[in-house]
CSV table of C-alpha atoms in Angstrom, one decimal:
chain,number,residue,atom,x,y,z
A,279,UNK,CA,5.9,11.0,-0.2
A,280,UNK,CA,8.5,9.7,2.3
A,281,UNK,CA,5.9,9.0,5.1
A,282,UNK,CA,2.9,6.6,4.6
A,283,UNK,CA,0.3,5.6,7.1
A,284,UNK,CA,-1.6,2.4,6.5
A,285,UNK,CA,-5.0,2.2,8.2
A,286,UNK,CA,-8.7,2.8,7.9
A,287,UNK,CA,-10.6,6.0,8.7
A,288,UNK,CA,-13.1,4.2,10.9
A,289,UNK,CA,-10.4,2.4,12.9
A,290,UNK,CA,-9.9,3.7,16.4
A,291,UNK,CA,-6.2,2.8,16.5
A,292,UNK,CA,-5.7,4.4,13.1
A,293,UNK,CA,-7.1,7.6,14.7
A,294,UNK,CA,-4.6,7.3,17.4
A,295,UNK,CA,-1.8,7.4,14.9
A,296,UNK,CA,-3.4,10.1,12.7
A,297,UNK,CA,-3.9,12.6,15.5
A,298,UNK,CA,-0.2,13.0,16.4
A,299,UNK,CA,0.7,13.3,12.7
A,300,UNK,CA,-1.8,16.1,12.4
A,301,UNK,CA,-0.6,17.7,15.7
A,302,UNK,CA,3.0,17.7,14.5
A,303,UNK,CA,2.2,19.1,11.1
A,304,UNK,CA,4.0,16.2,9.3
A,305,UNK,CA,3.1,15.5,5.7
A,306,UNK,CA,2.2,12.0,4.9
A,307,UNK,CA,0.2,9.8,2.5
A,308,UNK,CA,-2.7,7.9,3.9
A,309,UNK,CA,-3.3,4.5,2.3
A,310,UNK,CA,-6.6,3.0,3.2
A,311,UNK,CA,-6.8,-0.7,4.1
A,312,UNK,CA,-9.9,-2.2,2.5
A,313,UNK,CA,-11.1,-4.8,0.0
A,314,UNK,CA,-10.7,-2.4,-2.9
A,315,UNK,CA,-6.9,-2.0,-2.2
A,316,UNK,CA,-5.4,-5.4,-1.6
A,317,UNK,CA,-2.0,-4.0,-2.5
A,318,UNK,CA,-2.1,-1.8,0.6
A,319,UNK,CA,-2.4,-4.9,2.8
A,320,UNK,CA,0.6,-6.5,1.0
A,321,UNK,CA,2.6,-3.3,1.6
A,322,UNK,CA,1.6,-3.2,5.2
A,323,UNK,CA,2.6,-6.8,5.8
A,324,UNK,CA,6.1,-6.1,4.3
A,325,UNK,CA,6.6,-4.1,7.5
A,326,UNK,CA,4.4,-6.0,10.0
A,327,UNK,CA,3.7,-9.6,9.2
A,328,UNK,CA,0.9,-9.6,11.8
A,329,UNK,CA,-1.0,-7.5,9.3
A,330,UNK,CA,-2.6,-5.2,11.9
A,331,UNK,CA,-3.3,-1.6,11.4
A,332,UNK,CA,-2.0,1.0,11.7
A,333,UNK,CA,1.6,0.9,10.4
A,334,UNK,CA,3.8,3.8,9.6
A,335,UNK,CA,6.3,3.6,6.7
A,336,UNK,CA,8.8,6.4,7.3
A,337,UNK,CA,11.1,6.4,4.3
A,338,UNK,CA,11.2,2.6,4.2
A,339,UNK,CA,11.4,2.2,8.0
A,340,UNK,CA,8.2,0.4,9.2
A,341,UNK,CA,6.8,1.2,12.6
A,342,UNK,CA,3.8,-0.8,14.0
A,343,UNK,CA,1.5,-0.3,17.0
A,344,UNK,CA,-0.1,3.0,17.7
A,345,UNK,CA,1.7,3.9,20.9
A,346,UNK,CA,5.1,3.0,19.4
A,347,UNK,CA,4.3,5.1,16.4
A,348,UNK,CA,3.7,8.1,18.6
A,349,UNK,CA,6.9,7.5,20.6
A,350,UNK,CA,8.8,7.0,17.3
A,351,UNK,CA,7.5,10.3,15.9
A,352,UNK,CA,8.7,12.2,19.1
A,353,UNK,CA,12.2,10.7,18.6
A,354,UNK,CA,12.4,11.0,14.9
A,355,UNK,CA,11.1,14.6,14.7
A,356,UNK,CA,12.2,16.3,18.0
A,357,UNK,CA,11.5,19.7,16.5
A,358,UNK,CA,7.8,19.0,16.4
A,359,UNK,CA,5.2,19.2,19.2
A,360,UNK,CA,6.0,16.5,21.7
A,361,UNK,CA,3.3,13.9,22.6
A,362,UNK,CA,5.3,12.6,25.6
A,363,UNK,CA,6.9,15.1,28.0
A,364,UNK,CA,10.6,15.0,28.8
A,365,UNK,CA,9.9,15.0,32.5
A,366,UNK,CA,9.9,11.4,33.6
A,367,UNK,CA,7.2,11.6,36.2
A,368,UNK,CA,4.9,13.5,33.8
A,369,UNK,CA,5.7,10.9,31.1
A,370,UNK,CA,4.7,8.1,33.4
A,371,UNK,CA,1.3,9.7,33.9
A,372,UNK,CA,0.8,10.1,30.1
A,373,UNK,CA,1.8,6.5,29.5
A,374,UNK,CA,-0.5,5.3,32.3
A,375,UNK,CA,-3.6,7.0,30.8
A,376,UNK,CA,-2.5,5.8,27.4
A,377,UNK,CA,-2.6,2.2,28.7
A,378,UNK,CA,-5.9,2.8,30.6
A,379,UNK,CA,-7.6,4.1,27.4
A,380,UNK,CA,-6.2,1.2,25.3
A,381,UNK,CA,-6.6,-1.7,27.7
A,382,UNK,CA,-9.8,-0.8,29.5
A,383,UNK,CA,-11.8,1.3,27.1
A,384,UNK,CA,-10.6,0.1,23.7
A,385,UNK,CA,-10.4,-3.5,24.6
A,386,UNK,CA,-13.9,-3.4,26.2
A,387,UNK,CA,-15.8,-1.7,23.5
A,388,UNK,CA,-14.1,-3.8,20.9
A,389,UNK,CA,-15.1,-7.0,22.8
A,390,UNK,CA,-18.7,-5.9,22.6
A,391,UNK,CA,-18.5,-4.9,19.0
A,392,UNK,CA,-16.8,-8.1,18.0
A,393,UNK,CA,-19.8,-10.1,19.2
A,394,UNK,CA,-21.8,-8.6,16.3
A,395,UNK,CA,-19.2,-9.1,13.5
A,396,UNK,CA,-20.3,-12.2,11.5
A,397,UNK,CA,-16.8,-13.5,10.5
A,398,UNK,CA,-15.8,-13.4,14.2
A,399,UNK,CA,-18.9,-14.7,16.0
A,400,UNK,CA,-21.9,-16.3,14.4
A,401,UNK,CA,-24.3,-15.5,17.3
A,402,UNK,CA,-23.7,-12.6,19.7
A,403,UNK,CA,-23.2,-13.7,23.3
A,404,UNK,CA,-25.2,-11.3,25.5
A,405,UNK,CA,-23.2,-12.2,28.6
A,406,UNK,CA,-19.9,-11.2,26.9
A,407,UNK,CA,-21.5,-7.9,25.6
A,408,UNK,CA,-22.8,-7.1,29.1
A,409,UNK,CA,-19.4,-7.9,30.7
A,410,UNK,CA,-17.7,-5.5,28.3
A,411,UNK,CA,-20.3,-2.8,29.0
A,412,UNK,CA,-19.9,-3.4,32.7
A,413,UNK,CA,-16.1,-2.9,32.4
A,414,UNK,CA,-16.7,0.4,30.7
A,415,UNK,CA,-19.1,1.5,33.4
A,416,UNK,CA,-16.5,0.6,36.1
A,417,UNK,CA,-13.7,2.6,34.5
A,418,UNK,CA,-15.7,5.8,33.9
A,419,UNK,CA,-15.8,6.8,37.5
A,420,UNK,CA,-12.0,6.3,37.9
A,421,UNK,CA,-11.4,8.5,34.9
A,422,UNK,CA,-13.8,11.1,36.4
A,423,UNK,CA,-11.7,11.1,39.5
A,424,UNK,CA,-8.3,11.7,37.8
A,425,UNK,CA,-9.2,14.0,34.9
A,426,UNK,CA,-8.7,17.8,35.5
A,427,UNK,CA,-11.6,20.2,35.4
A,428,UNK,CA,-10.4,21.6,32.1
A,429,UNK,CA,-7.7,21.2,29.5
A,430,UNK,CA,-6.3,17.8,28.5
A,431,UNK,CA,-5.9,14.5,30.2
A,432,UNK,CA,-2.5,15.2,31.9
A,433,UNK,CA,-2.7,18.9,32.2
A,434,UNK,CA,-2.3,21.8,29.9
A,435,UNK,CA,-0.5,20.1,27.0
A,436,UNK,CA,-2.1,17.8,24.4
A,437,UNK,CA,-0.3,14.5,24.7
A,438,UNK,CA,-0.2,10.8,23.8
A,439,UNK,CA,-2.9,10.3,26.5
A,440,UNK,CA,-5.3,12.5,24.5
A,441,UNK,CA,-4.3,10.7,21.2
A,442,UNK,CA,-5.5,7.5,22.7
A,443,UNK,CA,-8.4,9.0,24.8
A,444,UNK,CA,-10.1,10.6,21.8
A,445,UNK,CA,-10.9,7.4,19.8
A,446,UNK,CA,-11.4,5.3,22.9
A,447,UNK,CA,-14.0,7.6,24.4
A,448,UNK,CA,-15.6,8.3,21.1
A,449,UNK,CA,-16.5,4.6,20.6
A,450,UNK,CA,-16.8,3.6,24.2
A,451,UNK,CA,-19.6,6.1,24.7
A,452,UNK,CA,-21.4,4.7,21.7
A,453,UNK,CA,-21.1,1.2,23.3
A,454,UNK,CA,-21.9,2.2,26.9
A,455,UNK,CA,-22.9,5.8,27.4
A,456,UNK,CA,-21.0,7.8,29.9
A,457,UNK,CA,-23.3,8.5,32.8
A,458,UNK,CA,-24.4,12.1,33.5
A,459,UNK,CA,-22.7,12.1,36.9
A,460,UNK,CA,-19.3,11.8,35.2
A,461,UNK,CA,-19.4,15.5,34.3
A,462,UNK,CA,-15.7,16.0,33.9
A,463,UNK,CA,-15.4,12.9,31.6
A,464,UNK,CA,-18.2,14.0,29.4
A,465,UNK,CA,-16.8,17.5,29.1
A,466,UNK,CA,-13.3,16.1,28.3
A,467,UNK,CA,-14.8,13.9,25.6
A,468,UNK,CA,-16.6,17.0,24.1
A,469,UNK,CA,-13.3,19.0,24.2
A,470,UNK,CA,-11.5,16.2,22.4
A,471,UNK,CA,-14.1,15.9,19.6
A,472,UNK,CA,-13.9,19.7,19.1
A,473,UNK,CA,-10.1,19.7,18.9
A,474,UNK,CA,-9.1,20.2,15.2
A,475,UNK,CA,-6.9,17.0,14.8
A,476,UNK,CA,-9.6,14.9,16.4
A,477,UNK,CA,-12.5,16.6,14.6
A,478,UNK,CA,-10.8,15.8,11.3
A,479,UNK,CA,-10.7,12.1,12.2
A,480,UNK,CA,-14.4,12.2,13.1
A,481,UNK,CA,-15.4,13.8,9.8
A,482,UNK,CA,-13.3,11.5,7.7
A,483,UNK,CA,-14.9,8.5,9.5
A,484,UNK,CA,-18.4,9.8,9.1
A,485,UNK,CA,-19.1,7.9,5.8
A,486,UNK,CA,-18.4,4.6,7.5
A,487,UNK,CA,-20.8,4.8,10.4
A,488,UNK,CA,-23.0,2.2,9.0
A,489,UNK,CA,-20.2,-0.3,9.8
A,490,UNK,CA,-20.7,0.1,13.5
A,491,UNK,CA,-22.5,-3.1,14.4
A,492,UNK,CA,-24.2,-1.8,17.5
A,493,UNK,CA,-25.7,1.0,15.5
A,494,UNK,CA,-24.0,4.4,15.5
A,495,UNK,CA,-26.0,6.9,17.5
A,496,UNK,CA,-27.4,10.0,15.8
A,497,UNK,CA,-24.9,12.4,17.4
A,498,UNK,CA,-21.3,13.3,17.4
């Protein structure tokens, strides 16, 4: 197999790299990063010494960071469904929402979750957890104001914004539930989770839900 993705099925940033691979219909081998496969970690670090997932090995060419993986796939396989539009103004909107999902939702729910991971923090700090949840609560109304009534984050075409929005909203809502008044945002999350490439990630991650330190809700 010329393409290999290193990651974990429960990792939100791994989802973000998996979704465009599924959308584009590209064959690849998935190598899980866990204690049972130390050799996979070694292989990943050969491409990215920071040792962070996900990493794509495309025929010996290593690509790190989920947004860069998506951009790389658009460049390397131009005949496939594009995740970033050619129109520069439209591309800016996609990249903006990609950054919002990563920097405001991903970073916030991960900050809350990290407080309950023993090898990171011995005792959870409730102030840090509430601060992270407050950040999520503050960004939800903004997303509600910019999302369309239907379709995807930036209009009719599924894009990089949706690749990042799917895992970000999946776990953010587990950490700080989206309020009922954010009807468009809740509906958008539901559309994402029903989309085939995202639904596949949800199902593949289901066996690992016990890992979620805040307690995975009995839904989704």
